[in-house]
Coordinates of C-alpha atoms in Angstrom, one line a residue:
M1189 CA 49.4 187.3 -12.2
T1190 CA 52.9 188.9 -12.5
K1191 CA 51.1 192.3 -13.2
T1192 CA 49.0 191.8 -10.1
I1193 CA 52.0 191.0 -7.9
S1194 CA 53.8 194.1 -9.3
T1195 CA 50.8 196.2 -8.6
L1196 CA 50.6 194.9 -5.0
L1197 CA 54.3 195.6 -4.4
T1198 CA 53.9 199.1 -5.8
V1199 CA 50.9 199.7 -3.5
C1200 CA 52.9 198.3 -0.6
F1201 CA 55.9 200.5 -1.4
F1202 CA 53.8 203.7 -1.4
V1203 CA 51.9 202.6 1.8
C1204 CA 55.3 202.1 3.6
L1205 CA 56.6 205.3 2.1
S1206 CA 53.5 207.2 3.3
F1207 CA 53.9 205.7 6.8
S1208 CA 57.5 206.7 7.1
Q1209 CA 56.8 210.3 5.9
S1210 CA 53.6 211.1 7.7
T1211 CA 53.5 208.9 10.8
P1212 CA 56.3 209.2 13.4
L1213 CA 57.4 206.1 15.2
N1214 CA 56.3 205.6 18.8
S1215 CA 55.8 202.9 21.4
D1216 CA 52.4 202.0 19.9
N1217 CA 53.4 201.4 16.2
F1218 CA 57.1 200.5 16.8
K1219 CA 56.8 196.7 16.6
T1220 CA 54.8 196.9 13.3
V1221 CA 57.8 198.1 11.2
S1222 CA 61.0 196.3 10.3
I1223 CA 64.4 196.8 12.0
D1224 CA 65.7 198.4 8.8
S1225 CA 62.8 200.9 8.8
C1226 CA 63.5 201.7 12.5
L1227 CA 67.2 202.2 11.7
S1228 CA 66.3 204.5 8.8
W1229 CA 64.0 206.5 11.0
L1230 CA 66.8 206.9 13.6
R1231 CA 69.2 208.1 10.8
E1232 CA 66.6 210.6 9.6
N1233 CA 65.9 212.0 13.0
T1234 CA 69.3 212.0 14.7
Y1235 CA 70.1 215.6 13.8
T1236 CA 66.6 217.2 13.9
G1237 CA 66.7 218.1 17.6
K1238 CA 63.0 217.2 17.8
D1239 CA 61.0 214.6 19.7
L1240 CA 63.9 213.9 22.0
D1241 CA 62.4 211.6 24.5
N1242 CA 60.6 209.5 21.8
F1243 CA 63.9 209.2 19.8
H1244 CA 65.9 207.8 22.8
A1245 CA 63.1 205.3 23.7
I1246 CA 62.9 204.1 20.0
G1247 CA 66.7 203.9 19.9
L1248 CA 66.9 201.6 22.9
Q1249 CA 64.0 199.4 21.7
T1250 CA 65.5 199.1 18.3
L1251 CA 68.8 198.0 20.0
K1252 CA 67.0 195.3 21.9
R1253 CA 65.2 194.0 18.8
S1254 CA 68.4 194.1 16.7
Q1255 CA 70.2 192.1 19.3
K1256 CA 67.6 189.3 19.0
E1257 CA 66.8 189.5 15.3
S1258 CA 69.8 191.0 13.4
D1259 CA 73.4 190.7 12.6
I1260 CA 76.1 192.6 14.4
T1261 CA 76.4 195.2 11.6
T1262 CA 72.9 196.5 12.5
I1263 CA 73.6 196.4 16.2
A1264 CA 76.7 198.5 15.7
E1265 CA 74.8 201.0 13.5
V1266 CA 72.1 201.4 16.2
H1267 CA 74.8 202.1 18.8
E1268 CA 76.4 204.6 16.4
E1269 CA 73.1 206.5 15.9
L1270 CA 72.5 206.7 19.6
V1271 CA 76.0 208.2 20.0
N1272 CA 75.3 210.7 17.3
W1273 CA 72.0 211.6 18.9
H1274 CA 73.6 212.1 22.4
S1275 CA 76.4 214.3 20.9
Y1276 CA 74.0 216.4 18.8
N1277 CA 71.6 217.1 21.7
G1278 CA 74.2 217.5 24.4
T1279 CA 72.9 214.7 26.6
F1280 CA 76.1 213.5 28.2
S1281 CA 74.6 212.1 31.4
G1282 CA 76.6 209.4 33.1
D1283 CA 78.6 207.1 30.9
S1284 CA 75.8 206.2 28.5
I1285 CA 77.3 208.0 25.5
I1286 CA 80.7 206.4 26.1
H1287 CA 79.1 203.0 26.5
H1288 CA 77.3 203.2 23.1
A1289 CA 80.5 204.5 21.4
E1290 CA 82.7 201.8 22.8
K1291 CA 80.2 199.1 22.0
A1292 CA 79.9 200.3 18.4
L1293 CA 83.7 200.3 18.1
D1294 CA 84.0 196.7 19.5
Y1295 CA 81.5 195.5 16.9
Y1296 CA 83.2 197.3 14.0
I1297 CA 86.6 195.9 15.1
T1298 CA 85.0 192.4 15.1
L1299 CA 83.8 193.1 11.5
D1300 CA 87.3 194.5 10.6
D1301 CA 85.5 197.5 8.9
K1302 CA 88.4 200.0 8.8
K1303 CA 86.2 202.9 7.6
K1304 CA 83.7 202.4 10.4
I1305 CA 86.5 201.9 13.0
A1306 CA 88.0 205.2 11.9
D1307 CA 84.7 207.0 12.0
T1308 CA 83.9 205.6 15.4
Y1309 CA 87.3 206.6 16.8
R1310 CA 86.5 210.1 15.8
A1311 CA 83.0 210.0 17.3
L1312 CA 84.4 208.5 20.5
S1313 CA 87.0 211.4 20.6
I1314 CA 84.1 213.9 20.6
D1315 CA 82.4 212.0 23.4
Y1316 CA 85.6 212.1 25.4
I1317 CA 85.9 215.8 24.9
N1318 CA 82.4 216.3 26.2
M1319 CA 83.2 214.2 29.2
R1320 CA 86.5 216.2 29.6
E1321 CA 88.7 213.1 29.2
L1322 CA 91.0 215.0 26.9
D1323 CA 94.0 212.7 26.9
K1324 CA 91.8 209.8 25.8
S1325 CA 90.2 212.0 23.1
Q1326 CA 93.6 212.9 21.7
D1327 CA 94.7 209.3 21.7
V1328 CA 91.7 207.9 19.7
L1329 CA 91.9 210.9 17.3
F1330 CA 95.4 210.1 16.3
K1331 CA 94.3 206.5 15.7
A1332 CA 91.5 207.8 13.5
I1333 CA 93.8 210.1 11.5
A1334 CA 96.2 207.2 10.9
L1335 CA 93.4 205.0 9.5
F1336 CA 91.9 207.8 7.4
E1337 CA 95.4 208.5 5.9
A1338 CA 95.8 204.7 5.1
L1339 CA 92.3 204.6 3.5
K1340 CA 93.0 207.9 1.6
D1341 CA 89.6 209.1 3.0
E1342 CA 89.8 212.9 2.6
A1343 CA 86.4 213.5 4.0
G1344 CA 87.2 211.5 7.1
L1345 CA 90.6 213.1 7.5
G1346 CA 89.2 216.6 7.2
K1347 CA 86.6 215.8 9.9
A1348 CA 89.4 214.4 12.2
Y1349 CA 91.5 217.5 11.7
R1350 CA 88.5 219.6 12.5
T1351 CA 87.8 217.6 15.7
L1352 CA 91.5 217.9 16.7
G1353 CA 91.1 221.7 16.3
A1354 CA 88.1 221.6 18.6
L1355 CA 90.0 219.4 21.2
Y1356 CA 92.9 221.9 21.3
Q1357 CA 90.3 224.7 21.8
V1358 CA 89.0 222.9 24.9
M1359 CA 92.6 222.5 26.0
E1360 CA 93.0 226.3 25.6
D1361 CA 95.9 225.8 23.1
Y1362 CA 94.3 228.2 20.6
D1363 CA 97.3 228.4 18.2
K1364 CA 97.2 224.6 17.6
S1365 CA 93.4 224.8 17.3
V1366 CA 93.7 227.5 14.6
A1367 CA 96.4 225.4 12.8
Y1368 CA 94.4 222.2 12.6
L1369 CA 91.1 224.0 11.7
N1370 CA 92.8 225.8 8.9
K1371 CA 94.3 222.4 7.8
A1372 CA 90.8 220.8 7.8
I1373 CA 89.1 223.4 5.7
P1374 CA 90.7 222.8 2.3
V1375 CA 90.5 219.0 2.8
L1376 CA 86.7 219.3 3.6
E1377 CA 86.2 221.7 0.6
K1378 CA 87.8 219.2 -1.7
A1379 CA 85.5 216.4 -0.3
E1380 CA 82.6 218.8 -0.8
D1381 CA 81.6 218.5 2.9
F1382 CA 80.4 222.1 3.1
A1383 CA 78.6 221.6 6.5
G1384 CA 82.0 220.4 7.9
V1385 CA 83.6 223.5 6.4
A1386 CA 81.1 225.8 8.1
I1387 CA 81.6 224.0 11.5
A1388 CA 85.4 224.4 11.1
Q1389 CA 84.9 228.1 10.5
F1390 CA 82.9 228.6 13.6
G1391 CA 85.6 226.8 15.5
L1392 CA 88.0 229.5 14.0
I1393 CA 85.6 232.2 15.2
Q1394 CA 86.1 231.1 18.8
S1395 CA 89.8 230.4 18.7
Y1396 CA 90.7 233.7 16.9
G1397 CA 88.4 235.4 19.4
K1398 CA 90.4 233.9 22.3
L1399 CA 93.6 234.9 20.7
G1400 CA 92.3 238.5 20.4
E1401 CA 92.5 238.4 16.6
Y1402 CA 89.0 239.8 16.3
E1403 CA 89.1 240.8 12.6
K1404 CA 90.1 237.2 11.6
A1405 CA 87.2 235.9 13.8
Y1406 CA 84.7 238.2 12.1
K1407 CA 86.0 237.1 8.7
A1408 CA 85.6 233.4 9.6
A1409 CA 82.1 234.1 10.8
D1410 CA 81.2 235.8 7.5
Y1411 CA 82.6 232.8 5.5
C1412 CA 80.9 230.3 7.8
M1413 CA 77.4 231.9 7.3
E1414 CA 77.9 232.5 3.6
T1415 CA 78.9 228.8 3.2
V1416 CA 75.7 227.7 5.0
R1417 CA 73.4 230.0 2.9
K1418 CA 74.9 229.0 -0.4
K1419 CA 75.9 225.4 0.0
V1420 CA 73.9 223.8 2.9
P1421 CA 70.9 226.0 3.7
E1422 CA 69.2 223.1 5.5
E1423 CA 71.9 223.3 8.3
T1424 CA 70.0 225.7 10.4
F1425 CA 71.8 224.9 13.6
I1426 CA 75.2 225.8 12.2
L1427 CA 73.8 229.2 11.2
V1428 CA 72.5 229.7 14.7
R1429 CA 75.8 228.8 16.3
G1430 CA 77.7 231.0 13.8
H1431 CA 75.7 234.0 14.9
S1432 CA 76.1 233.0 18.6
Y1433 CA 79.9 232.5 18.4
R1434 CA 80.4 235.8 16.6
G1435 CA 78.2 237.4 19.3
E1436 CA 80.6 236.1 21.9
V1437 CA 83.6 237.6 20.1
Y1438 CA 81.8 240.9 19.8
L1439 CA 81.3 240.8 23.6
E1440 CA 85.0 240.2 24.2
D1441 CA 85.7 243.1 21.8
K1442 CA 83.2 245.2 23.8
K1443 CA 81.1 245.8 20.6
Y1444 CA 77.8 245.4 22.4
D1445 CA 75.4 246.6 19.7
E1446 CA 76.9 244.1 17.2
A1447 CA 76.8 241.3 19.8
L1448 CA 73.2 242.0 20.6
E1449 CA 72.3 241.9 16.9
D1450 CA 74.0 238.5 16.5
F1451 CA 72.4 236.9 19.6
I1452 CA 68.9 238.2 18.6
K1453 CA 69.5 236.7 15.1
A1454 CA 70.6 233.3 16.6
W1455 CA 67.5 233.3 18.9
E1456 CA 65.1 234.2 16.1
I1457 CA 66.4 231.5 13.7
C1458 CA 66.6 228.9 16.5
S1459 CA 63.0 229.7 17.7
A1460 CA 61.6 229.6 14.2
K1461 CA 63.4 226.5 12.8
I1462 CA 64.3 224.4 15.8
G1463 CA 61.9 225.2 18.7
E1464 CA 62.0 227.7 21.5
E1465 CA 62.7 225.0 24.1
R1466 CA 66.3 224.7 22.7
C1467 CA 67.0 228.4 22.5
A1468 CA 67.3 229.3 26.2
T1469 CA 71.1 230.0 25.9
Y1470 CA 70.6 232.6 23.2
E1471 CA 67.9 234.4 25.2
T1472 CA 70.1 234.6 28.3
E1473 CA 72.9 236.0 26.2
I1474 CA 70.6 238.7 24.9
G1475 CA 69.8 239.5 28.5
K1476 CA 73.5 239.6 29.4
V1477 CA 74.2 242.2 26.6
Y1478 CA 71.3 244.4 27.7
L1479 CA 72.7 244.2 31.3
L1480 CA 76.1 245.4 30.0
Q1481 CA 74.3 248.2 28.2
H1482 CA 72.5 249.2 31.4
N1483 CA 69.1 248.4 29.9
Y1484 CA 67.9 246.6 33.0
E1485 CA 64.2 246.2 32.1
K1486 CA 65.0 244.3 28.8
A1487 CA 67.8 242.4 30.6
L1488 CA 65.3 241.2 33.2
K1489 CA 62.8 240.2 30.5
H1490 CA 65.2 238.1 28.5
L1491 CA 67.1 236.6 31.4
S1492 CA 63.9 235.6 33.1
A1493 CA 62.5 233.9 29.9
G1494 CA 65.8 232.1 29.2
I1495 CA 66.1 230.9 32.8
E1496 CA 62.5 229.7 32.8
A1497 CA 63.2 227.6 29.7
Y1498 CA 66.3 226.1 31.3
E1499 CA 64.4 225.3 34.5
K1500 CA 61.6 223.6 32.4
K1501 CA 64.3 221.3 31.0
G1502 CA 65.5 220.5 34.5
T1503 CA 68.8 222.3 34.2
T1504 CA 70.4 222.6 37.7
T1505 CA 73.8 224.1 36.7
L1506 CA 72.8 227.7 36.2
V1507 CA 75.3 230.1 37.9
T1508 CA 76.2 233.1 35.7
Q1509 CA 72.6 233.3 34.5
Y1510 CA 71.3 233.6 38.0
E1511 CA 74.0 236.1 38.9
D1512 CA 73.1 238.3 35.9
L1513 CA 69.4 238.1 36.8
G1514 CA 70.2 239.1 40.4
K1515 CA 72.3 242.0 39.1
S1516 CA 69.3 243.2 36.9
Y1517 CA 67.0 243.1 39.9
E1518 CA 69.5 244.9 42.0
M1519 CA 69.9 247.7 39.5
L1520 CA 66.1 248.1 39.3
G1521 CA 66.0 248.4 43.1
D1522 CA 64.3 245.0 43.8
Y1523 CA 66.8 243.9 46.4
K1524 CA 64.7 241.0 47.7
N1525 CA 64.8 239.2 44.3
A1526 CA 68.4 240.3 43.8
I1527 CA 69.5 238.5 46.9
F1528 CA 67.3 235.5 46.1
Y1529 CA 68.8 234.9 42.7
K1530 CA 72.4 235.6 43.8
N1531 CA 71.9 233.0 46.6
K1532 CA 70.6 230.5 43.9
A1533 CA 73.7 231.1 41.9
H1534 CA 75.8 230.5 45.0
T1535 CA 74.0 227.3 45.8
N1536 CA 74.5 225.9 42.3
Q1537 CA 78.2 226.8 42.4
V1538 CA 78.6 225.1 45.8
N1539 CA 76.7 222.0 44.6
D1540 CA 78.9 221.8 41.5
L1541 CA 82.1 222.1 43.6
K1542 CA 80.7 219.4 46.0
G1543 CA 80.2 217.1 43.1
T1544 CA 83.7 217.7 41.9
I1545 CA 85.1 217.1 45.3
A1546 CA 83.0 213.9 45.7
N1547 CA 84.4 212.6 42.4
L1548 CA 88.0 213.4 43.6
E1549 CA 87.3 211.6 46.9
E1550 CA 85.9 208.5 45.1
E1551 CA 88.9 208.4 42.8
T1552 CA 91.3 208.7 45.8
I1553 CA 89.5 205.8 47.6
V1554 CA 89.7 203.6 44.5
K1555 CA 93.4 204.3 44.1
Y1556 CA 94.0 203.5 47.8
E1557 CA 92.1 200.2 47.5
T1558 CA 94.0 199.3 44.4
G1559 CA 97.2 200.0 46.2
K1560 CA 96.2 197.5 49.0
K1561 CA 95.4 194.8 46.5
D1562 CA 98.8 195.3 44.8
E1563 CA 100.4 195.0 48.2
A1564 CA 98.6 191.7 48.9
L1565 CA 99.7 190.3 45.5
A1566 CA 103.3 191.3 46.2
N1567 CA 103.3 189.5 49.5
Q1568 CA 102.0 186.3 47.8
A1569 CA 104.8 186.6 45.3
S1570 CA 107.3 186.9 48.1
L1571 CA 106.0 183.7 49.8
L1572 CA 106.2 181.8 46.5
A1573 CA 109.8 182.9 46.0
Q1574 CA 110.7 181.6 49.4
K1575 CA 109.3 178.2 48.6
T1576 CA 111.2 177.9 45.3
K1577 CA 114.5 178.9 47.0
T1578 CA 114.9 175.4 48.4
Q1579 CA 115.2 173.7 45.0
N1580 CA 118.8 174.7 44.3
L1581 CA 121.3 177.5 44.9
I1582 CA 121.1 178.9 41.4
I1583 CA 117.3 179.1 41.4
A1584 CA 117.5 180.6 44.9
V1585 CA 119.9 183.4 43.8
A1586 CA 117.7 184.1 40.7
A1587 CA 114.6 184.2 42.9
L1588 CA 116.2 186.6 45.4
L1589 CA 117.3 188.9 42.5
G1590 CA 113.8 188.7 41.1
L1591 CA 112.2 189.4 44.4
L1592 CA 114.6 192.4 44.9
L1593 CA 113.5 193.7 41.4
L1594 CA 109.9 193.2 42.2
S1595 CA 110.3 195.0 45.6
L1596 CA 112.0 197.9 43.9
L1597 CA 109.2 198.1 41.3
Y1598 CA 106.6 197.8 44.0
F1599 CA 108.3 200.6 46.0
F1600 CA 108.4 203.0 43.1
N1601 CA 104.8 202.0 42.1
K1602 CA 103.6 202.6 45.7
N1603 CA 105.4 206.0 45.8
K1604 CA 103.7 206.8 42.5
K1605 CA 100.3 205.9 43.9
A1606 CA 100.9 208.0 47.0
T1607 CA 102.0 210.9 44.8
K1608 CA 98.7 210.7 42.9
I1609 CA 96.7 210.5 46.1
I1610 CA 98.5 213.6 47.4
E1611 CA 97.8 215.4 44.1
A1612 CA 94.1 214.5 44.3
K1613 CA 94.0 215.8 47.9
N1614 CA 95.8 219.0 46.8
A1615 CA 93.2 219.4 44.1
E1616 CA 90.5 218.9 46.6
N1617 CA 92.1 221.5 49.0
E1618 CA 92.4 223.9 46.1
L1619 CA 88.7 223.5 45.3
L1620 CA 87.8 224.1 49.0
L1621 CA 90.0 227.2 49.1
K1622 CA 88.3 228.5 45.9
E1623 CA 84.9 227.8 47.6
I1624 CA 86.0 229.9 50.6
H1625 CA 87.0 232.8 48.3
H1626 CA 83.7 232.4 46.5
R1627 CA 81.7 232.5 49.7
V1628 CA 83.6 235.6 50.9
K1629 CA 82.9 237.3 47.6
N1630 CA 79.2 236.4 47.8
N1631 CA 79.0 237.6 51.4
L1632 CA 80.7 240.9 50.4
E1633 CA 78.2 241.2 47.5
M1634 CA 75.3 240.8 50.0
V1635 CA 76.8 243.4 52.3
K1636 CA 77.1 245.7 49.2
S1637 CA 73.5 245.1 48.3
L1638 CA 72.4 245.8 51.9
I1639 CA 74.3 249.1 51.9
S1640 CA 72.8 250.0 48.5
L1641 CA 69.3 249.2 49.9
Q1642 CA 70.0 251.4 53.0
S1643 CA 71.4 254.3 50.9
A1644 CA 68.3 254.2 48.7
Q1645 CA 66.2 255.1 51.7
M1646 CA 68.3 258.1 52.7
E1647 CA 67.5 261.7 51.7
D1648 CA 70.5 263.4 53.2
S1649 CA 73.1 263.7 50.4
A1650 CA 76.2 263.6 52.6
S1651 CA 75.0 260.4 54.3
K1652 CA 74.1 258.9 50.9
D1653 CA 77.6 259.7 49.5
A1654 CA 79.2 258.1 52.6
M1655 CA 77.1 254.9 52.0
I1656 CA 78.1 254.8 48.3
A1657 CA 81.8 255.2 49.2
S1658 CA 81.4 252.3 51.6
Q1659 CA 79.7 250.3 48.9
N1660 CA 82.6 250.9 46.5
R1661 CA 85.1 249.8 49.2
V1662 CA 83.3 246.5 49.7
Q1663 CA 83.2 246.1 45.9
S1664 CA 87.0 246.6 45.7
M1665 CA 87.6 243.7 48.2
G1666 CA 84.9 241.6 46.5
I1667 CA 86.6 241.8 43.2
I1668 CA 89.9 240.5 44.8
H1669 CA 88.1 237.3 46.1
Q1670 CA 86.3 236.9 42.7
K1671 CA 89.6 236.9 40.9
L1672 CA 91.1 234.4 43.3
Y1673 CA 88.3 231.8 42.9
Q1674 CA 88.1 232.3 39.1
G1675 CA 91.9 232.3 38.5
T1676 CA 94.4 229.5 38.3
N1677 CA 96.7 230.9 41.0
L1678 CA 95.1 231.1 44.5
G1679 CA 98.0 233.1 46.0
S1680 CA 98.2 236.1 43.7
I1681 CA 96.1 238.7 41.8
E1682 CA 96.9 240.0 38.3
M1683 CA 96.6 243.8 39.0
K1684 CA 96.0 245.2 35.5
D1685 CA 92.9 243.1 35.0
Y1686 CA 91.8 243.9 38.6
F1687 CA 92.1 247.6 38.0
L1688 CA 90.1 247.4 34.8
N1689 CA 87.3 245.5 36.7
L1690 CA 87.4 247.9 39.6
S1691 CA 87.2 250.9 37.2
E1692 CA 84.2 249.5 35.4
G1693 CA 82.4 249.0 38.7
I1694 CA 83.1 252.6 39.9
L1695 CA 82.2 254.2 36.6
D1696 CA 78.9 252.2 36.7
T1697 CA 78.2 253.5 40.2
F1698 CA 78.7 257.1 39.2
D1699 CA 77.0 256.6 35.7
A1700 CA 80.1 258.1 34.2
E1701 CA 81.1 255.6 31.4
D1702 CA 80.4 258.2 28.7
K1703 CA 82.0 261.1 30.6
V1704 CA 85.3 259.7 31.9
K1705 CA 87.7 257.2 30.5
I1706 CA 90.0 255.2 32.8
E1707 CA 93.2 253.7 31.3
C1708 CA 95.7 251.3 32.8
A1709 CA 99.0 252.2 31.4
M1710 CA 101.0 249.2 32.8
E1711 CA 102.2 245.7 32.1
N1712 CA 100.6 242.6 33.7
L1713 CA 101.7 242.3 37.3
D1714 CA 100.9 239.6 39.9
L1715 CA 100.8 240.6 43.6
D1716 CA 100.0 238.6 46.7
V1717 CA 96.6 239.1 48.4
D1718 CA 98.0 241.0 51.4
T1719 CA 99.5 243.6 49.1
A1720 CA 96.7 243.6 46.5
V1721 CA 93.9 244.4 49.0
P1722 CA 95.3 247.7 50.4
I1723 CA 96.4 248.9 47.0
G1724 CA 93.0 248.1 45.6
L1725 CA 91.4 250.1 48.4
I1726 CA 93.8 253.0 47.8
V1727 CA 93.0 253.1 44.1
N1728 CA 89.3 252.8 44.8
E1729 CA 89.5 255.9 47.1
L1730 CA 91.4 257.9 44.4
L1731 CA 89.1 257.0 41.6
T1732 CA 86.0 257.8 43.7
N1733 CA 87.5 261.1 44.7
A1734 CA 88.4 262.0 41.1
L1735 CA 84.9 261.1 39.7
K1736 CA 83.2 263.2 42.5
Y1737 CA 85.3 266.3 42.3
A1738 CA 87.7 266.4 39.3
F1739 CA 85.1 266.6 36.6
P1740 CA 82.3 268.9 37.7
Q1741 CA 79.0 269.2 35.8
D1742 CA 79.4 267.9 32.2
K1743 CA 83.2 268.1 32.0
H1744 CA 84.8 265.1 30.2
G1745 CA 88.2 263.7 31.0
A1746 CA 90.5 260.8 31.6
I1747 CA 92.1 259.0 34.6
S1748 CA 95.3 257.0 34.2
I1749 CA 96.5 254.2 36.6
S1750 CA 99.9 252.6 36.5
L1751 CA 101.7 250.2 38.8
E1752 CA 105.2 248.8 38.3
K1753 CA 107.7 246.7 40.3
T1754 CA 111.3 247.9 40.4
L1755 CA 114.4 245.8 40.6
D1756 CA 115.0 246.9 44.2
N1757 CA 111.7 245.4 45.4
H1758 CA 109.7 248.6 45.3
L1759 CA 106.2 249.2 43.9
K1760 CA 105.5 252.4 42.1
L1761 CA 101.8 253.4 41.9
K1762 CA 100.6 256.4 40.0
V1763 CA 97.0 257.7 39.6
S1764 CA 96.5 260.9 37.6
D1765 CA 93.6 262.8 36.0
N1766 CA 93.2 265.8 33.8
G1767 CA 90.4 267.4 35.8
I1768 CA 90.2 270.8 37.4
G1769 CA 92.9 270.0 40.1
K1770 CA 93.0 271.5 43.6
V1771 CA 92.1 275.2 43.9
E1772 CA 94.4 277.0 46.4
G1773 CA 92.6 278.5 49.4
V1774 CA 89.5 276.3 49.0
A1775 CA 89.0 273.7 51.7
P1776 CA 88.8 270.0 50.6
K1777 CA 85.3 268.7 50.1
G1778 CA 83.9 265.6 51.9
T1779 CA 84.4 264.1 55.4
G1780 CA 88.1 263.5 55.1
F1781 CA 87.7 259.8 55.9
G1782 CA 88.9 258.7 52.4
T1783 CA 92.1 260.7 52.7
Q1784 CA 92.7 259.3 56.2
L1785 CA 92.1 255.7 54.9
V1786 CA 94.6 256.2 52.1
R1787 CA 97.3 257.5 54.5
L1788 CA 96.8 254.5 56.9
L1789 CA 97.0 252.0 54.0
T1790 CA 100.1 253.7 52.7
Q1791 CA 101.7 253.3 56.2
Q1792 CA 100.6 249.7 56.3
L1793 CA 102.6 249.1 53.1
N1794 CA 105.6 251.0 54.4
G1795 CA 105.1 253.6 51.6
K1796 CA 105.3 257.3 50.8
M1797 CA 102.7 259.4 49.0
T1798 CA 103.3 262.6 47.0
E1799 CA 100.7 264.8 45.4
R1800 CA 101.1 267.5 42.8
S1801 CA 99.0 269.5 40.3
E1802 CA 100.0 269.2 36.7
S1803 CA 97.0 269.8 34.3
G1804 CA 94.9 268.1 36.9
T1805 CA 96.0 266.0 39.9
V1806 CA 98.9 263.5 40.0
I1807 CA 99.3 261.2 43.1
E1808 CA 102.3 258.9 43.3
F1809 CA 103.2 256.1 45.9
D1810 CA 106.4 254.3 46.6
F1811 CA 105.8 251.0 48.5
L1812 CA 108.6 248.7 49.9
I1813 CA 107.3 245.2 49.2
D1814 CA 109.4 243.0 51.5
T1815 CA 108.6 245.0 54.7
A1816 CA 104.9 245.5 53.9
A1817 CA 102.7 244.7 56.9

């Protein structure tokens, strides 16, 4: 009998094992397995990235069953797995992820499970990061670190340090990010959490890249991927992201061939191991690199495929991807599609801004209503104080003093609320102003595309040159507005970065990247918009003129731009090249409009221009800032 029971149990075990290994859970077979089996299935599938809709449905059904049938430990663990799933798959819609994390935390606090409390604090900090509630994230992370230290839990402590490094990365404090990531790595290595080591390393890839310490970033990438290959080869997604993050650093370092190699590798591994539906971002990055390399056919192919995958998933936040696709169509002469996708990018950008503004307005209304409720409560307190005054003189004096104190507190609190409302309105106005600059930039981009379309139909070379010159002038103004809506200061432009962007655009127009190098030998300098626009137009004319006439045929050369502000409120602009210079006795080429425009703009800025030939052409300007028109 005992042998029979044992045999039956063995058979039952292998049947259950076979079911769990070969038959995925779904809504049809879900109720036939135990809560523990469902929880085990959730743990096994949280980080696979597969069967996403089915996982979420099973998770919610398991939660409902556990609330009826199980103890709070199981309920907490189901909430925890749903949090992990949301985090891993990037599904941060609404407050669902925060809800599950906070629920899990409440249950673990009830159970007084210090280890689980610390782990959930760390998980919650990641969720707050993803929801951009950074102060809350930092707060719960420090609570997690304190608990891990008290528990002497090195693995948990290493993960908390790593998450803190990620938080400071989002806060753009890259020095602190590097410090905590480097602090995490030896602790994680000691705990033999090699997946955690690799994740910390690709955090270093990004932070070193942002700091411009590219060699350190590449070294971190090599170590990250070597760790995965040797220690945790099953962690495919870490390998994918390692290649992707290094590709981003290569892009910043302008090493396009290396960036392309990394993005292609990330896409190939992701497609083969995880599924093409989750690899759209890598395909659009491949397209972006091809666009920078002027390989517009391949850029179009990969950007289109990546965007199609995004759209199948219902992604509605695409902006740069549509802009890159529009640029590819434009460079291939398909202006209809170019304008179509640039308008889609603009529409998404506007919708995103509208959503942000709506959130600010809602927050402002809530604060105002809260202020009114506080005022009503204060009035009730005042009436109560007046009634108690009749009891005796001492109590009356005490009540008056108390009322005075409450009034002062209320006054300061009301002022504080008003300040916050004003700050919210200022933020809203800033967003609206950025939107105006963005619309102006997009309109200028459309004008530029129309000019390009018109010039493509022209056969007369002089007319075509005039149209190209106009196109570059529109571009120089468009870059100004682009910098304004992308920057943090809506009143000024950083001119060195502006000159570099302007130079890249003009070199691209003349297809002269391999022929002429443009250098900006200057320090960072911020100028107001009224000064930056005319100076930008002047530099645009001088660069265009130099590229057209200073380097004939296959002659190579260099152009230098410098701009500095003197102590006596003057701006000194110098543009020089080492081209053929002006030949005496030979009439200037072109229509002369560019030269006339430079003179008018110089007068507008109350400036003087001097020109001389020294191994090429040197043109210098002296502008008086405070009397500029």
